[in-house]
Amino acid sequence: MSPAERPYHHGDLRHAAIQEAVRAIAEDGLGALSLRDLARRLGVSHAAPTHHFGDKAGLLTAVAAEGYRLLAAELRRAYERTGDFLEVGVAYVRFATRHQPYFDVMFRPDLYHQDDPELTEAREQSSSMLYGPVSKYPGAGSERQVREAGVAAWSLVHGLATLYLNGALPPKLGKDPERIARSVAAYLFAGSRV
Amino acid sequence: MSPAERPYHHGDLRHAAIQEAVRAIAEDGLGALSLRDLARRLGVSHAAPTHHFGDKAGLLTAVAAEGYRLLAAELRRAYERTGDFLEVGVAYVRFATRHQPYFDVMFRPDLYHQDDPELTEAREQSSSMLYGPVSKYPGAGSERQVREAGVAAWSLVHGLATLYLNGALPPKLGKDPERIARSVAAYLFAGSRV
DNA sequence: CGGGTAACTTGCCACTGTAAAGATGGCGGG
DNA sequence: CCCGCCATCTTTACAGTGGCAAGTTACCCG
């Protein structure tokens, strides 16, 4: 749509801005994201996004919330399809690598409004999908053990994902994040697995 | 030293800048770090730091390199003192939480010059301290197994550290990162440990 | 002691995020 | 039917940022 035929009212700027922000981050990285550049991409004035999100942090809050919703959905799907706890971890790594823009924003809490209700609700959805399956694990013990085991699992896949994205893993591991996740995650609870 | 009596040549601006940058990050976060504010803190002109580091990225490169050197030293000390592989992991988490400014910079490679020779050398020191102890572990198998087990261990402690720093862990775990690390890391290789 | 050079300063530019005030146009009540 | 309201978007302005270029200072070495 050329500037000439662009209507005064965009129609759905909020959603378009979130989508375009994700695309921009995917192209140039989170650090290079600029509200003004985003507005240029969208063909609106530089203050238009601010009107919808209040803040740059407000925009990133919306991106993070959307990210947590997507993550929760993917984790749920993985668990329901396989019933396997390990596959939830693999799905976590897959999400991080396939949706890096979301993942980057989600774990940079200094960049968004952590107390936003929409965000906290989405984050809790994700959390429950991470801890839930652990408690149903056959050898699950006390509440405290379940919690610690869940943190161990989450830490492992989260660390693996971030190290992968940072290019900090040994090259010999290959480049397929899902395969790496499956191999590496097997070392968790090794011995206690059947 | 008041501006009046401050000499034209600072004397050791490079080291002072790195130190002050770390302090500034500790106070206001990495995102709020500004070269100009840093210069103000140091009582020099806004372009003085640039002269030594070329770039904002150059400054952060120096910070990251220093961070990797510190990390390598702490990991080495932990291993030499205890001989325990798990204690190296605990030392990793301790470093991340006690030297958060360094840790933050180190794992934000988009912010610095990754090809800097001083940096890569320091990073390799850290890497060898992480992978080395694993290969000496009693039950160590093939080269590939050692590599994957090392990545699993590194991922777990790295993920734990970043999640802790992000405030993403369940509050019931408590607030002592070292204690948490010891409890959680025990789930790695569980069963294969003596 | 004099010149060369590293260290630092000053001034400038393009860019950013945010705030305030003005312009536009869709939409519901009269 | 149309008129005023108001959300949406634009325009303008401002303080702050990083980076560059040109000028200034003072140390060091021959």
Short mmCIF file of C-alpha atoms (C1' of nucleotides) in Angstrom, two decimals:
data_model
loop_
_atom_site.label_atom_id
_atom_site.label_comp_id
_atom_site.label_asym_id
_atom_site.label_seq_id
_atom_site.Cartn_x
_atom_site.Cartn_y
_atom_site.Cartn_z
CA MET A 1 0.00 0.00 0.00
CA SER A 2 1.60 3.23 -1.11
CA PRO A 3 1.64 6.20 1.26
CA ALA A 4 -0.84 7.99 -0.97
CA GLU A 5 -3.55 5.37 -0.67
CA ARG A 6 -2.86 4.61 2.97
CA PRO A 7 -5.87 5.55 5.05
CA TYR A 8 -5.50 7.84 8.01
CA HIS A 9 -6.64 5.13 10.36
CA HIS A 10 -4.46 2.10 9.99
CA GLY A 11 -7.18 -0.20 11.20
CA ASP A 12 -5.19 -2.68 13.22
CA LEU A 13 -1.96 -0.96 14.08
CA ARG A 14 -1.52 -2.68 17.41
CA HIS A 15 -1.32 -6.19 16.01
CA ALA A 16 0.60 -5.04 12.96
CA ALA A 17 3.17 -3.33 15.18
CA ILE A 18 3.76 -6.44 17.27
CA GLN A 19 4.16 -8.59 14.18
CA GLU A 20 6.48 -6.10 12.52
CA ALA A 21 8.53 -5.73 15.71
CA VAL A 22 9.11 -9.46 15.75
CA ARG A 23 10.15 -9.37 12.12
CA ALA A 24 12.49 -6.44 12.72
CA ILE A 25 14.11 -8.21 15.66
CA ALA A 26 14.55 -11.33 13.56
CA GLU A 27 16.32 -9.28 10.91
CA ASP A 28 18.50 -6.88 12.89
CA GLY A 29 18.45 -8.12 16.45
CA LEU A 30 16.69 -6.88 19.54
CA GLY A 31 19.33 -4.26 20.26
CA ALA A 32 18.69 -2.53 16.96
CA LEU A 33 14.95 -2.28 17.43
CA SER A 34 13.78 1.31 17.25
CA LEU A 35 10.28 2.63 17.59
CA ARG A 36 10.90 5.16 14.87
CA ASP A 37 12.21 2.57 12.45
CA LEU A 38 9.28 0.35 13.28
CA ALA A 39 6.91 3.21 12.48
CA ARG A 40 8.71 3.75 9.18
CA ARG A 41 8.30 0.07 8.30
CA LEU A 42 4.61 0.33 9.06
CA GLY A 43 4.21 3.53 7.09
CA VAL A 44 2.90 5.52 10.03
CA SER A 45 4.24 8.48 11.95
CA HIS A 46 6.92 7.85 14.55
CA ALA A 47 4.56 8.52 17.44
CA ALA A 48 1.79 6.21 16.31
CA PRO A 49 3.13 3.07 18.04
CA THR A 50 3.65 4.99 21.27
CA HIS A 51 -0.04 5.82 21.29
CA HIS A 52 -0.93 2.13 21.46
CA PHE A 53 1.78 0.93 23.80
CA GLY A 54 2.58 4.02 25.82
CA ASP A 55 6.18 3.06 25.84
CA LYS A 56 8.88 1.12 24.09
CA ALA A 57 8.69 -1.14 27.12
CA GLY A 58 4.96 -1.36 26.52
CA LEU A 59 5.52 -2.69 23.02
CA LEU A 60 8.00 -5.26 24.28
CA THR A 61 5.57 -6.23 27.04
CA ALA A 62 3.04 -7.12 24.37
CA VAL A 63 5.68 -9.07 22.44
CA ALA A 64 6.73 -10.97 25.57
CA ALA A 65 3.14 -11.80 26.48
CA GLU A 66 2.49 -13.11 22.99
CA GLY A 67 5.70 -15.12 23.26
CA TYR A 68 4.65 -16.74 26.52
CA ARG A 69 1.30 -17.65 25.02
CA LEU A 70 2.97 -19.26 22.02
CA LEU A 71 5.42 -21.11 24.25
CA ALA A 72 2.68 -22.46 26.50
CA ALA A 73 0.76 -23.67 23.46
CA GLU A 74 3.78 -25.46 21.99
CA LEU A 75 4.72 -27.10 25.28
CA ARG A 76 1.15 -28.29 25.79
CA ARG A 77 0.99 -29.70 22.30
CA ALA A 78 4.27 -31.55 22.75
CA TYR A 79 3.14 -33.11 26.01
CA GLU A 80 -0.28 -34.08 24.76
CA ARG A 81 1.12 -35.65 21.63
CA THR A 82 3.91 -37.67 23.16
CA GLY A 83 3.11 -37.84 26.86
CA ASP A 84 6.87 -37.65 27.25
CA PHE A 85 8.41 -35.27 29.70
CA LEU A 86 11.63 -35.07 27.70
CA GLU A 87 9.76 -34.03 24.59
CA VAL A 88 8.47 -30.99 26.46
CA GLY A 89 12.09 -29.98 26.97
CA VAL A 90 12.81 -30.52 23.30
CA ALA A 91 9.81 -28.38 22.44
CA TYR A 92 11.22 -25.65 24.69
CA VAL A 93 14.49 -25.61 22.78
CA ARG A 94 12.65 -25.75 19.48
CA PHE A 95 10.59 -22.72 20.48
CA ALA A 96 13.68 -20.77 21.50
CA THR A 97 15.43 -21.42 18.20
CA ARG A 98 12.42 -21.12 15.90
CA HIS A 99 11.04 -18.02 17.59
CA GLN A 100 14.21 -16.37 18.70
CA PRO A 101 12.75 -12.82 18.62
CA TYR A 102 10.09 -13.76 21.14
CA PHE A 103 12.55 -15.73 23.24
CA ASP A 104 15.04 -12.87 23.31
CA VAL A 105 12.44 -10.43 24.54
CA MET A 106 10.89 -12.82 27.08
CA PHE A 107 14.13 -13.24 28.95
CA ARG A 108 15.13 -9.60 29.02
CA PRO A 109 12.71 -8.59 31.78
CA ASP A 110 14.49 -5.28 32.27
CA LEU A 111 13.07 -4.23 28.92
CA TYR A 112 9.38 -4.62 29.64
CA HIS A 113 6.72 -4.10 32.32
CA GLN A 114 6.92 -7.23 34.44
CA ASP A 115 3.78 -6.42 36.37
CA ASP A 116 1.51 -6.28 33.32
CA PRO A 117 -1.48 -8.54 34.06
CA GLU A 118 -1.73 -9.90 30.51
CA LEU A 119 1.93 -10.82 30.67
CA THR A 120 1.90 -12.47 34.09
CA GLU A 121 -1.09 -14.54 33.10
CA ALA A 122 0.65 -15.80 29.96
CA ARG A 123 3.82 -16.49 31.91
CA GLU A 124 1.94 -18.59 34.42
CA GLN A 125 0.48 -20.64 31.60
CA SER A 126 4.00 -21.45 30.45
CA SER A 127 5.21 -22.19 33.96
CA SER A 128 2.46 -24.68 34.61
CA MET A 129 3.29 -26.47 31.38
CA LEU A 130 6.86 -26.81 32.56
CA TYR A 131 6.24 -27.96 36.11
CA GLY A 132 3.05 -29.88 35.55
CA PRO A 133 4.45 -32.84 33.64
CA VAL A 134 7.25 -33.30 36.18
CA SER A 135 4.85 -33.96 39.02
CA LYS A 136 3.26 -36.76 37.02
CA TYR A 137 6.59 -38.38 36.39
CA PRO A 138 6.61 -42.00 37.66
CA GLY A 139 9.45 -41.62 40.13
CA ALA A 140 8.29 -38.26 41.46
CA GLY A 141 8.89 -37.90 45.17
CA SER A 142 8.13 -35.17 47.66
CA GLU A 143 6.81 -31.78 46.68
CA ARG A 144 10.26 -30.33 47.21
CA GLN A 145 11.87 -32.98 45.02
CA VAL A 146 9.38 -32.35 42.27
CA ARG A 147 10.09 -28.64 42.42
CA GLU A 148 13.83 -29.10 42.30
CA ALA A 149 13.63 -31.66 39.52
CA GLY A 150 11.45 -29.29 37.54
CA VAL A 151 13.93 -26.47 38.01
CA ALA A 152 16.74 -28.79 36.97
CA ALA A 153 14.91 -29.71 33.79
CA TRP A 154 13.92 -26.17 33.00
CA SER A 155 17.42 -24.89 33.72
CA LEU A 156 18.97 -27.47 31.44
CA VAL A 157 16.82 -26.75 28.43
CA HIS A 158 16.86 -23.01 29.04
CA GLY A 159 20.63 -22.96 29.36
CA LEU A 160 21.03 -25.14 26.32
CA ALA A 161 18.78 -22.88 24.28
CA THR A 162 20.54 -19.68 25.26
CA LEU A 163 24.00 -21.15 24.78
CA TYR A 164 22.93 -22.42 21.38
CA LEU A 165 21.61 -19.03 20.37
CA ASN A 166 24.80 -17.38 21.60
CA GLY A 167 26.91 -19.73 19.51
CA ALA A 168 28.63 -20.89 22.68
CA LEU A 169 28.30 -24.63 22.09
CA PRO A 170 31.07 -26.84 20.69
CA PRO A 171 30.75 -26.94 16.89
CA LYS A 172 31.09 -30.73 16.88
CA LEU A 173 27.63 -31.02 18.37
CA GLY A 174 26.17 -30.13 15.01
CA LYS A 175 23.57 -27.56 14.12
CA ASP A 176 20.26 -29.26 14.73
CA PRO A 177 18.98 -27.88 18.02
CA GLU A 178 16.32 -30.54 18.51
CA ARG A 179 18.77 -33.38 18.03
CA ILE A 180 21.20 -31.71 20.43
CA ALA A 181 18.43 -31.23 22.97
CA ARG A 182 17.43 -34.88 22.82
CA SER A 183 21.02 -36.07 23.27
CA VAL A 184 21.91 -33.68 26.03
CA ALA A 185 18.68 -33.81 28.01
CA ALA A 186 19.09 -37.54 28.35
CA TYR A 187 21.85 -36.90 30.88
CA LEU A 188 19.28 -35.48 33.27
CA PHE A 189 17.98 -38.08 35.69
CA ALA A 190 20.27 -40.52 33.90
CA GLY A 191 19.97 -43.82 35.69
CA SER A 192 16.56 -43.04 37.12
CA ARG A 193 15.06 -43.23 33.67
CA VAL A 194 13.76 -46.63 32.60
CA MET B 1 39.54 14.76 43.06
CA SER B 2 37.77 17.96 42.10
CA PRO B 3 37.62 18.98 38.45
CA ALA B 4 39.97 21.87 39.17
CA GLU B 5 42.81 19.73 40.43
CA ARG B 6 42.18 16.91 37.97
CA PRO B 7 45.16 16.55 35.69
CA TYR B 8 44.74 16.64 31.96
CA HIS B 9 46.02 13.12 31.65
CA HIS B 10 43.96 10.79 33.74
CA GLY B 11 46.79 8.33 34.03
CA ASP B 12 44.94 5.06 33.86
CA LEU B 13 41.66 5.84 32.22
CA ARG B 14 41.35 2.50 30.50
CA HIS B 15 41.26 0.44 33.68
CA ALA B 16 39.26 3.06 35.51
CA ALA B 17 36.66 3.05 32.74
CA ILE B 18 36.23 -0.71 32.85
CA GLN B 19 35.88 -0.68 36.62
CA GLU B 20 33.42 2.20 36.55
CA ALA B 21 31.41 0.57 33.77
CA VAL B 22 30.99 -2.53 35.90
CA ARG B 23 29.89 -0.40 38.82
CA ALA B 24 27.44 1.55 36.68
CA ILE B 25 25.94 -1.67 35.31
CA ALA B 26 25.60 -3.01 38.84
CA GLU B 27 23.71 0.11 39.83
CA ASP B 28 21.46 0.84 36.87
CA GLY B 29 21.62 -2.22 34.68
CA LEU B 30 23.37 -2.92 31.41
CA GLY B 31 20.64 -1.31 29.35
CA ALA B 32 21.16 2.04 31.03
CA LEU B 33 24.89 2.12 30.45
CA SER B 34 25.89 5.20 28.51
CA LEU B 35 29.35 6.22 27.41
CA ARG B 36 28.60 9.83 28.21
CA ASP B 37 27.34 9.08 31.68
CA LEU B 38 30.37 6.92 32.24
CA ALA B 39 32.60 9.80 31.20
CA ARG B 40 30.75 12.09 33.60
CA ARG B 41 31.29 9.61 36.44
CA LEU B 42 34.98 9.53 35.61
CA GLY B 43 35.22 13.28 35.36
CA VAL B 44 36.47 13.25 31.79
CA SER B 45 35.05 14.51 28.52
CA HIS B 46 32.41 12.45 26.75
CA ALA B 47 34.79 11.36 24.03
CA ALA B 48 37.63 10.23 26.26
CA PRO B 49 36.46 6.62 26.68
CA THR B 50 35.94 6.31 22.94
CA HIS B 51 39.58 7.14 22.43
CA HIS B 52 40.61 4.04 24.40
CA PHE B 53 38.00 1.60 23.22
CA GLY B 54 37.08 2.92 19.79
CA ASP B 55 33.53 1.98 20.38
CA LYS B 56 30.90 1.31 22.99
CA ALA B 57 31.21 -2.28 21.82
CA GLY B 58 34.93 -1.96 22.39
CA LEU B 59 34.39 -1.05 26.00
CA LEU B 60 32.04 -3.97 26.50
CA THR B 61 34.54 -6.25 24.77
CA ALA B 62 37.06 -5.33 27.44
CA VAL B 63 34.50 -5.91 30.17
CA ALA B 64 33.56 -9.32 28.73
CA ALA B 65 37.20 -10.37 28.42
CA GLU B 66 37.86 -9.39 32.02
CA GLY B 67 34.74 -11.33 33.00
CA TYR B 68 35.91 -14.49 31.25
CA ARG B 69 39.28 -14.22 32.96
CA LEU B 70 37.64 -13.87 36.36
CA LEU B 71 35.31 -16.76 35.63
CA ALA B 72 38.13 -19.05 34.53
CA ALA B 73 40.06 -18.21 37.69
CA GLU B 74 37.11 -18.95 39.96
CA LEU B 75 36.29 -22.22 38.23
CA ARG B 76 39.91 -23.32 38.45
CA ARG B 77 40.09 -22.47 42.11
CA ALA B 78 36.89 -24.38 42.86
CA TYR B 79 38.13 -27.48 41.07
CA GLU B 80 41.58 -27.41 42.61
CA ARG B 81 40.21 -26.95 46.09
CA THR B 82 37.53 -29.61 46.04
CA GLY B 83 38.37 -31.83 43.10
CA ASP B 84 34.62 -32.07 42.73
CA PHE B 85 33.02 -31.60 39.38
CA LEU B 86 29.77 -30.45 40.93
CA GLU B 87 31.54 -27.70 42.85
CA VAL B 88 32.72 -26.25 39.55
CA GLY B 89 29.09 -25.87 38.60
CA VAL B 90 28.33 -24.25 41.93
CA ALA B 91 31.22 -21.87 41.35
CA TYR B 92 29.73 -20.99 37.96
CA VAL B 93 26.43 -20.00 39.54
CA ARG B 94 28.24 -18.13 42.29
CA PHE B 95 30.17 -16.14 39.71
CA ALA B 96 27.01 -15.27 37.79
CA THR B 97 25.25 -13.99 40.88
CA ARG B 98 28.19 -12.28 42.55
CA HIS B 99 29.47 -10.65 39.37
CA GLN B 100 26.25 -10.08 37.54
CA PRO B 101 27.54 -7.08 35.54
CA TYR B 102 30.28 -9.20 33.99
CA PHE B 103 27.94 -12.11 33.44
CA ASP B 104 25.33 -9.92 31.77
CA VAL B 105 27.84 -8.54 29.33
CA MET B 106 29.53 -11.87 28.61
CA PHE B 107 26.34 -13.44 27.38
CA ARG B 108 25.17 -10.56 25.25
CA PRO B 109 27.59 -11.20 22.36
CA ASP B 110 25.67 -8.87 20.08
CA LEU B 111 26.99 -6.01 22.19
CA TYR B 112 30.71 -6.58 21.78
CA HIS B 113 33.38 -7.59 19.25
CA GLN B 114 33.34 -11.37 19.33
CA ASP B 115 36.47 -11.70 17.25
CA ASP B 116 38.68 -9.74 19.63
CA PRO B 117 41.78 -11.87 20.29
CA GLU B 118 42.04 -10.92 23.96
CA LEU B 119 38.44 -11.94 24.42
CA THR B 120 38.59 -15.24 22.57
CA GLU B 121 41.64 -16.23 24.54
CA ALA B 122 39.92 -15.51 27.85
CA ARG B 123 36.80 -17.35 26.70
CA GLU B 124 38.81 -20.42 25.83
CA GLN B 125 40.33 -20.41 29.29
CA SER B 126 36.83 -20.56 30.74
CA SER B 127 35.71 -23.23 28.32
CA SER B 128 38.57 -25.52 29.19
CA MET B 129 37.78 -25.15 32.87
CA LEU B 130 34.23 -26.27 32.15
CA TYR B 131 34.97 -29.22 29.89
CA GLY B 132 38.23 -30.33 31.42
CA PRO B 133 36.92 -31.71 34.70
CA VAL B 134 34.19 -33.67 32.94
CA SER B 135 36.66 -35.73 30.96
CA LYS B 136 38.36 -36.80 34.18
CA TYR B 137 35.11 -37.91 35.68
CA PRO B 138 35.28 -41.61 36.68
CA GLY B 139 32.42 -42.83 34.51
CA ALA B 140 33.46 -40.78 31.48
CA GLY B 141 32.90 -42.66 28.24
CA SER B 142 33.56 -41.84 24.62
CA GLU B 143 34.71 -38.45 23.46
CA ARG B 144 31.21 -37.73 22.25
CA GLN B 145 29.69 -38.70 25.58
CA VAL B 146 32.13 -36.49 27.43
CA ARG B 147 31.25 -33.59 25.18
CA GLU B 148 27.52 -34.06 25.60
CA ALA B 149 27.79 -34.54 29.33
CA GLY B 150 29.84 -31.37 29.56
CA VAL B 151 27.25 -29.46 27.59
CA ALA B 152 24.52 -30.86 29.81
CA ALA B 153 26.34 -29.71 32.93
CA TRP B 154 27.18 -26.32 31.50
CA SER B 155 23.63 -25.85 30.23
CA LEU B 156 22.16 -26.71 33.60
CA VAL B 157 24.23 -24.29 35.63
CA HIS B 158 24.04 -21.58 32.98
CA GLY B 159 20.28 -21.90 32.73
CA LEU B 160 19.94 -21.94 36.48
CA ALA B 161 22.05 -18.82 36.81
CA THR B 162 20.17 -16.85 34.17
CA LEU B 163 16.77 -17.92 35.46
CA TYR B 164 17.83 -16.96 38.97
CA LEU B 165 18.99 -13.55 37.82
CA ASN B 166 15.75 -13.06 35.91
CA GLY B 167 13.73 -13.87 39.00
CA ALA B 168 12.09 -16.71 37.11
CA LEU B 169 12.57 -19.42 39.73
CA PRO B 170 9.89 -20.54 42.20
CA PRO B 171 10.17 -18.41 45.36
CA LYS B 172 9.98 -21.51 47.55
CA LEU B 173 13.47 -22.46 46.44
CA GLY B 174 14.86 -19.73 48.66
CA LYS B 175 17.33 -17.02 47.85
CA ASP B 176 20.72 -18.60 48.31
CA PRO B 177 21.97 -19.31 44.79
CA GLU B 178 24.75 -21.64 45.90
CA ARG B 179 22.44 -23.80 47.95
CA ILE B 180 19.97 -23.94 45.07
CA ALA B 181 22.75 -24.86 42.67
CA ARG B 182 23.90 -27.72 44.89
CA SER B 183 20.38 -29.12 45.27
CA VAL B 184 19.43 -28.78 41.64
CA ALA B 185 22.69 -29.89 40.06
CA ALA B 186 22.44 -33.14 41.96
CA TYR B 187 19.72 -34.21 39.54
CA LEU B 188 22.25 -34.32 36.73
CA PHE B 189 23.71 -37.76 36.25
CA ALA B 190 21.51 -38.83 39.16
CA GLY B 191 21.99 -42.56 39.57
CA SER B 192 25.36 -42.62 37.83
CA ARG B 193 26.91 -40.74 40.74
CA VAL B 194 28.48 -42.92 43.43
"C1'" DC C 1 65.21 21.84 24.99
"C1'" DG C 2 62.28 20.99 21.17
"C1'" DG C 3 59.32 18.27 18.43
"C1'" DG C 4 56.32 14.30 18.09
"C1'" DT C 5 52.67 11.88 19.67
"C1'" DA C 6 49.44 9.86 22.80
"C1'" DA C 7 45.79 11.50 25.69
"C1'" DC C 8 42.16 14.27 26.10
"C1'" DT C 9 38.60 18.19 24.79
"C1'" DT C 10 35.30 20.66 21.95
"C1'" DG C 11 31.94 20.94 18.62
"C1'" DC C 12 29.05 18.74 15.53
"C1'" DC C 13 25.70 15.41 13.32
"C1'" DA C 14 22.18 11.96 12.90
"C1'" DC C 15 19.46 9.36 15.60
"C1'" DT C 16 16.65 7.87 19.52
"C1'" DG C 17 12.47 7.88 22.98
"C1'" DT C 18 9.01 10.67 24.98
"C1'" DA C 19 5.78 14.37 25.65
"C1'" DA C 20 2.41 17.90 24.12
"C1'" DA C 21 -0.51 19.91 20.92
"C1'" DG C 22 -2.81 19.79 16.51
"C1'" DA C 23 -5.28 17.27 12.61
"C1'" DT C 24 -8.35 13.67 10.92
"C1'" DG C 25 -12.24 10.95 10.36
"C1'" DG C 26 -15.35 7.17 11.97
"C1'" DC C 27 -19.47 6.68 14.75
"C1'" DG C 28 -23.36 7.17 17.68
"C1'" DG C 29 -27.01 10.40 19.60
"C1'" DG C 30 -30.05 14.05 18.52
"C1'" DC D 1 -29.29 13.70 8.20
"C1'" DC D 2 -25.72 15.87 10.49
"C1'" DC D 3 -23.09 17.23 14.28
"C1'" DG D 4 -20.07 16.79 17.94
"C1'" DC D 5 -17.23 13.46 20.39
"C1'" DC D 6 -13.19 10.90 20.76
"C1'" DA D 7 -9.98 7.37 19.51
"C1'" DT D 8 -6.47 7.41 16.21
"C1'" DC D 9 -2.85 9.35 14.03
"C1'" DT D 10 0.44 13.52 12.86
"C1'" DT D 11 3.42 17.32 13.83
"C1'" DT D 12 6.55 19.65 16.48
"C1'" DA D 13 9.81 20.00 20.05
"C1'" DC D 14 13.33 18.53 23.46
"C1'" DA D 15 16.82 16.15 25.98
"C1'" DG D 16 19.86 12.51 25.58
"C1'" DT D 17 22.79 9.14 22.97
"C1'" DG D 18 26.94 7.24 20.01
"C1'" DG D 19 30.29 8.43 16.71
"C1'" DC D 20 33.24 11.45 14.07
"C1'" DA D 21 36.56 15.32 13.10
"C1'" DA D 22 39.36 18.90 14.40
"C1'" DG D 23 41.63 21.27 17.96
"C1'" DT D 24 44.36 21.39 22.54
"C1'" DT D 25 47.34 19.73 26.14
"C1'" DA D 26 51.26 17.71 28.25
"C1'" DC D 27 54.37 13.88 28.56
"C1'" DC D 28 58.43 11.57 26.69
"C1'" DC D 29 62.43 10.76 24.13
"C1'" DG D 30 66.14 12.11 21.27
#
